[in-house]
mmCIF file of C-alpha atoms in Angstrom:
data_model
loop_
_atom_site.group_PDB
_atom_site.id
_atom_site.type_symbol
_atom_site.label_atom_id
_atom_site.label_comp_id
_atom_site.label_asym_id
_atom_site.label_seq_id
_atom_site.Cartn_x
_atom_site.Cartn_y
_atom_site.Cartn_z
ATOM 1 C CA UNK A 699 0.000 0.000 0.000
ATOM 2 C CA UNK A 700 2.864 2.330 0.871
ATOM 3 C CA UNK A 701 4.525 1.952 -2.622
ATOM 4 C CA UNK A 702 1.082 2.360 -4.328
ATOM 5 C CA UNK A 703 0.964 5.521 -2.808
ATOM 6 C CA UNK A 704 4.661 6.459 -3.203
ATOM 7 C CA UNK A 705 3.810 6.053 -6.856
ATOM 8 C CA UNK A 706 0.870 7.713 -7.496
ATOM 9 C CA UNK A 707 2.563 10.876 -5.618
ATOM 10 C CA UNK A 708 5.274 10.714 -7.651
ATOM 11 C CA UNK A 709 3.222 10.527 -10.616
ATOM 12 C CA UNK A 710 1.445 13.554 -10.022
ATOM 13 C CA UNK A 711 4.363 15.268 -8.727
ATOM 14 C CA UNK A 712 5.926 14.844 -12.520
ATOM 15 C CA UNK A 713 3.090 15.367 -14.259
ATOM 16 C CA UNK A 714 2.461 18.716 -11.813
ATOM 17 C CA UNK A 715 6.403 19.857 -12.769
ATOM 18 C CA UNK A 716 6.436 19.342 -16.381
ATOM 19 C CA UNK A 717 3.163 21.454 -16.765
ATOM 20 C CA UNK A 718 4.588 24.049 -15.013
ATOM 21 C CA UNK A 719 7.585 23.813 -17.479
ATOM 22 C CA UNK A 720 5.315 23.888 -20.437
ATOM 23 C CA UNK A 721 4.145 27.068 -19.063
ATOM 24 C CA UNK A 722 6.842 29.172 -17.871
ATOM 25 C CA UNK A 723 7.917 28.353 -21.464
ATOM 26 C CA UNK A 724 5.195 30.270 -22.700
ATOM 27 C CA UNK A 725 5.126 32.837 -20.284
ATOM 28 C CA UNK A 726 9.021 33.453 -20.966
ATOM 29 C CA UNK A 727 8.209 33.909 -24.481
ATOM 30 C CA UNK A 728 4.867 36.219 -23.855
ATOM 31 C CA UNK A 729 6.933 38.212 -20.780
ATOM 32 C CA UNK A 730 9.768 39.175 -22.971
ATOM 33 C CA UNK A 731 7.950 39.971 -25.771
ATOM 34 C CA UNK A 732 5.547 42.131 -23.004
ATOM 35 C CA UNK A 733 9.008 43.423 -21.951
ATOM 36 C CA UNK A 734 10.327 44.556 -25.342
ATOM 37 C CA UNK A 735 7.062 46.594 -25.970
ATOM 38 C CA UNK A 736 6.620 48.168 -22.565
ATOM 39 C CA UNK A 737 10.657 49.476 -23.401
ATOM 40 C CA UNK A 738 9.932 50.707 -26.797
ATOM 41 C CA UNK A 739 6.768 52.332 -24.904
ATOM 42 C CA UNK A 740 8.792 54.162 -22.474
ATOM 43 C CA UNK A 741 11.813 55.419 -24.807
ATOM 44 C CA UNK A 742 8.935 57.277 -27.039
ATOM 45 C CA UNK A 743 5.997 57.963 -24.813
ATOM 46 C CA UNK A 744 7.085 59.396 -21.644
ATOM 47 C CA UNK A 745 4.790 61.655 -20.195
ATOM 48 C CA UNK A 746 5.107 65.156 -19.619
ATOM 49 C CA UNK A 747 4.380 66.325 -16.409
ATOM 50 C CA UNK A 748 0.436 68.574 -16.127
ATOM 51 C CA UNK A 749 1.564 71.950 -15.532
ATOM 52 C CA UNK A 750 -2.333 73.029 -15.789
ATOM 53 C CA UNK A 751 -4.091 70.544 -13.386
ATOM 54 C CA UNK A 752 -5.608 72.729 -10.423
ATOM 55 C CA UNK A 753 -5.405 71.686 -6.584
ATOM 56 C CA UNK A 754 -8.049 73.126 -4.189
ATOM 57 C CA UNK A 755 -5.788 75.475 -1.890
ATOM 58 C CA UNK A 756 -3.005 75.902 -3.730
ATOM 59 C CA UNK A 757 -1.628 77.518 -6.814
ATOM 60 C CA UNK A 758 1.581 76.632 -9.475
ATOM 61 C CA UNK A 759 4.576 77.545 -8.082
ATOM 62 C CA UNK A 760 7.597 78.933 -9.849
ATOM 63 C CA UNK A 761 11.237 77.455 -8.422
ATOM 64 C CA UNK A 762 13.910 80.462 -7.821
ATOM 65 C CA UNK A 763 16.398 80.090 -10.352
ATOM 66 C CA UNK A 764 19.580 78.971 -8.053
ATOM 67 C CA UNK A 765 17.589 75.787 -7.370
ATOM 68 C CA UNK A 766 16.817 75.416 -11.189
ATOM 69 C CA UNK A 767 19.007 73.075 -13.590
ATOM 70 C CA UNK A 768 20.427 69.650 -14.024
ATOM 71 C CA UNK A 769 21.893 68.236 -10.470
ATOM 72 C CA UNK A 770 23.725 65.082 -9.770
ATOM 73 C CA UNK A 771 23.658 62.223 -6.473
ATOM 74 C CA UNK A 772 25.384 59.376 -5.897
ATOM 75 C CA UNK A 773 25.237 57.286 -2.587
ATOM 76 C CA UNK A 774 28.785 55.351 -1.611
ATOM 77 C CA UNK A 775 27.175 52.486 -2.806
ATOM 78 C CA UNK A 776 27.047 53.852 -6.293
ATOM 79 C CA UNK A 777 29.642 53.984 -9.152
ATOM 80 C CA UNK A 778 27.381 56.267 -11.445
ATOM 81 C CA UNK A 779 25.978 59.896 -10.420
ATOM 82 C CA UNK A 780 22.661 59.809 -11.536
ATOM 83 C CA UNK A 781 20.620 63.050 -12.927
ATOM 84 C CA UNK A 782 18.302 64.875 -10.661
ATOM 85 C CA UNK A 783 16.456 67.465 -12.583
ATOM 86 C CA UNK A 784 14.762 70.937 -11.045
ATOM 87 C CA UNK A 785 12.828 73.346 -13.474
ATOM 88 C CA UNK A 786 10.745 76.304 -13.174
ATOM 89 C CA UNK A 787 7.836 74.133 -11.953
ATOM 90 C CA UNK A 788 8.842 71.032 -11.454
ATOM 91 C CA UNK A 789 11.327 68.553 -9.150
ATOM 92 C CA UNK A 790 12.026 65.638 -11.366
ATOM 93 C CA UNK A 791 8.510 64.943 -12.288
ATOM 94 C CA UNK A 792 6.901 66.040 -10.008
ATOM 95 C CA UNK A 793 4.760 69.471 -10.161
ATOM 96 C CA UNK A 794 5.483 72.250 -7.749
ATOM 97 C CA UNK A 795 2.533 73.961 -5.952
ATOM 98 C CA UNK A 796 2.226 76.763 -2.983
ATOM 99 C CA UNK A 797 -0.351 76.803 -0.221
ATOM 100 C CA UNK A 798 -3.231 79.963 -1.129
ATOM 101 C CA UNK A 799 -5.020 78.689 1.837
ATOM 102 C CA UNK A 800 -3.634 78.916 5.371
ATOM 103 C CA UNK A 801 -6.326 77.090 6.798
ATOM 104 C CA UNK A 802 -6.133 73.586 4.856
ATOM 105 C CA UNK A 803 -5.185 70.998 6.694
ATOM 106 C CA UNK A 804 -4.481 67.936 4.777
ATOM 107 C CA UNK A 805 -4.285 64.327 5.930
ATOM 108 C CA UNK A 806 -3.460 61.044 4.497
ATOM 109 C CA UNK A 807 -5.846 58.978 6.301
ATOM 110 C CA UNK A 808 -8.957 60.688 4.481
ATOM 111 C CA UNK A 809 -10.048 59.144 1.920
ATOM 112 C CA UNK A 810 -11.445 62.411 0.758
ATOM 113 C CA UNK A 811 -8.231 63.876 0.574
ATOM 114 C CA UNK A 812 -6.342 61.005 -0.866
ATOM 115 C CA UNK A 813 -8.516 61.241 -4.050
ATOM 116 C CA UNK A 814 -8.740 64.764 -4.602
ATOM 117 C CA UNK A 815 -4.681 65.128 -3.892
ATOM 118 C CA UNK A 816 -3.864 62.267 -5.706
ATOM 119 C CA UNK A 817 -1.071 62.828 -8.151
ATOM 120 C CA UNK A 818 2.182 63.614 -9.338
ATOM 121 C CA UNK A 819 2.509 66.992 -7.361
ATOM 122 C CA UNK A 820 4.379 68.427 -4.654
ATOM 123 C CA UNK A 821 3.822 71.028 -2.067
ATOM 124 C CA UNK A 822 6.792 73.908 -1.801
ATOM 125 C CA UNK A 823 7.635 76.583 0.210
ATOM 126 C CA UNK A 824 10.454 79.040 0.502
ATOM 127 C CA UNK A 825 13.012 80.935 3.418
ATOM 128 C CA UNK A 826 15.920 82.859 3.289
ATOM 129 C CA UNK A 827 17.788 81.248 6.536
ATOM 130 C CA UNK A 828 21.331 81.650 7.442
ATOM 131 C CA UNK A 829 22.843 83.073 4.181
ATOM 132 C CA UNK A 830 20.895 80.496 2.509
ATOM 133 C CA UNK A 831 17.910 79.734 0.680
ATOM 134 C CA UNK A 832 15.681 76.563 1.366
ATOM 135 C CA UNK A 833 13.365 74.990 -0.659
ATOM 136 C CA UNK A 834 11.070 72.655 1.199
ATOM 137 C CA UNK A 835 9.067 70.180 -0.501
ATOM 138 C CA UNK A 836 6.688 67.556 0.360
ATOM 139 C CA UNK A 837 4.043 65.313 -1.269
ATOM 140 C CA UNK A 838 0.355 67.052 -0.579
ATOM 141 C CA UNK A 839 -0.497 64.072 2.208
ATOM 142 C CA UNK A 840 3.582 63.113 3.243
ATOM 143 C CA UNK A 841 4.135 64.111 6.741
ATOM 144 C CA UNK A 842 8.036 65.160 6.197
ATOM 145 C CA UNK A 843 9.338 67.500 4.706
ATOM 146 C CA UNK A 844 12.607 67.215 2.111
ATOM 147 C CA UNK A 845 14.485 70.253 2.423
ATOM 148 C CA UNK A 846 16.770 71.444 -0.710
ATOM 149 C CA UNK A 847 19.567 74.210 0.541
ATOM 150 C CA UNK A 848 21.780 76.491 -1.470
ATOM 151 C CA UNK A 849 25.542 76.251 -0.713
ATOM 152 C CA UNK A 850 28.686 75.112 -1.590
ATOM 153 C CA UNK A 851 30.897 72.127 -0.591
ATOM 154 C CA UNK A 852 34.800 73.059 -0.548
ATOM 155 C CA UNK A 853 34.623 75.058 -3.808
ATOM 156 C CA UNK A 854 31.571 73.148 -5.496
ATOM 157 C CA UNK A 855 28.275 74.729 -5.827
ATOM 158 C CA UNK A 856 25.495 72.038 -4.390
ATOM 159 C CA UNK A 857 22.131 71.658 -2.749
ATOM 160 C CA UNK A 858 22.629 70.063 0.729
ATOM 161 C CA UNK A 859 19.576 67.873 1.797
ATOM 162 C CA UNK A 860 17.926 67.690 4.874
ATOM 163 C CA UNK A 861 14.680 66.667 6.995
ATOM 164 C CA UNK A 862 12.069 68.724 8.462
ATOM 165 C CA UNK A 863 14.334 69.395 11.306
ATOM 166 C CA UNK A 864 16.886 70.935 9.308
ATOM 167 C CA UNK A 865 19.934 68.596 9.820
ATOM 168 C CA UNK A 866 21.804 67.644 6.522
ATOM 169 C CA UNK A 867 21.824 64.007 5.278
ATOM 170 C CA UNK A 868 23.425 64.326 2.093
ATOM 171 C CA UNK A 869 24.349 66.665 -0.883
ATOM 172 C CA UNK A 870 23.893 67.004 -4.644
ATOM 173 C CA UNK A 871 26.078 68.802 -6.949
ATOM 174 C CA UNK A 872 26.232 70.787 -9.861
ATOM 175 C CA UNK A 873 29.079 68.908 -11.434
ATOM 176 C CA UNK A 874 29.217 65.062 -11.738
ATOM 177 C CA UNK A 875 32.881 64.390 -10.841
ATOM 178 C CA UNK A 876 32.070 66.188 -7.142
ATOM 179 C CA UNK A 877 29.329 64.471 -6.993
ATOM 180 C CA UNK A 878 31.491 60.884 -7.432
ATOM 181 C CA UNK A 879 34.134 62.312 -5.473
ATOM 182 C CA UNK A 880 32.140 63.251 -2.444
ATOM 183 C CA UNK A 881 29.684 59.964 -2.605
ATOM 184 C CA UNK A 882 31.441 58.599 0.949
ATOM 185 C CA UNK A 883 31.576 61.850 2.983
ATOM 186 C CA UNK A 884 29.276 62.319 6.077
ATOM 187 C CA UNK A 885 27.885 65.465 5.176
ATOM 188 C CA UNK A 886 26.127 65.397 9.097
ATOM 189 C CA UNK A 887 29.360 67.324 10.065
ATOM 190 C CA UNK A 888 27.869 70.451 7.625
ATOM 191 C CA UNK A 889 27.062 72.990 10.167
ATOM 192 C CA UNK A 890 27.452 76.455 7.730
ATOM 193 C CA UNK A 891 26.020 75.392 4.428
ATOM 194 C CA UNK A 892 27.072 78.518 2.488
ATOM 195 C CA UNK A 893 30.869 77.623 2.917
#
């Protein structure tokens, strides 16, 4: 009785296993085909950022020019600087808007909110603090703030980065190489950002 079983397990166990080969066959085949179109797709249709959808509350904003242009960040994991792009109204992607009304409070566990905020935006604002000029962004419903400041990192122009409390993590730089060449340093020890 025990072999009778043994073999009837192990006949279903092959036939179970060579189906499944038969089929990640075909879904090899299907998934890199799927994969060759969906890159084609993305090289030709990438999509432009809405510079004319409307938020209750809040209106376009326009980025100050010394945040504007093509920055670069690395990690000291990283062998490559990648590109991290601001423009007149957008971070990367992402749309730039200012607060019109003071008295909106937003919050991510309403589901109200989470549909009419949904997007590709960000909320900005702007201060002149310390010689420097900060650029604070956020998602509409995030709760923390990324904070972009002007300054310059032993003769390199760069944006330090730092959290709603206003201690810098990191930097990004205006010219690749510094970018590379910096990738490892602790910029926690930053205390005057416009040096």
């Amino acid at each position: 009785m025990k072999k009778l079983v043994l073999v009837l397990f192990s006949t279903i166990l092959l036939t179970a296993c060579s189906n499944t080969s038969s089929n990640n066959a075909e879904n090899k085949s299907s998934s890199s085909q799927s994969s060759i179109t969906t890159s084609k797709r993305s090289k030709t249709a990438t999509p432009k950022p809405n510079l004319n959808k409307k938020y209750p509350g809040f209106k376009l904003a326009t980025i100050p020019d010394n945040f504007q242009g093509t920055w670069y960040q690395t990690d000291i994991y990283s062998t490559q600087a990648r590109k991290f792009i601001i423009t007149k109204h957008t971070i990367m992607d992402s749309v730039v808007y200012q607060k019109t009304d003071p008295n909106l409070n937003l919050s991510h566990r309403s589901e109200k909110d989470n549909k009419t905020y949904a997007g590709n935006a960000t909320m900005v604002s702007f201060e002149d603090k310390n010689g420097s000029q900060w650029l604070r962004a956020r998602g509409f419903l995030d709760t923390v703030d990324i904070i972009y400041i002007t300054g310059t990192f032993k003769g390199h122009r760069c944006l330090y980065l730092a959290y709603s409390s206003g201690d810098i993590h990191s930097a990004i730089f205006k010219d690749r190489k510094a970018a590379l060449k910096y990738r490892k340093y602790d910029f926690s020890q930053v205390t005057n950002p416009s040096n």
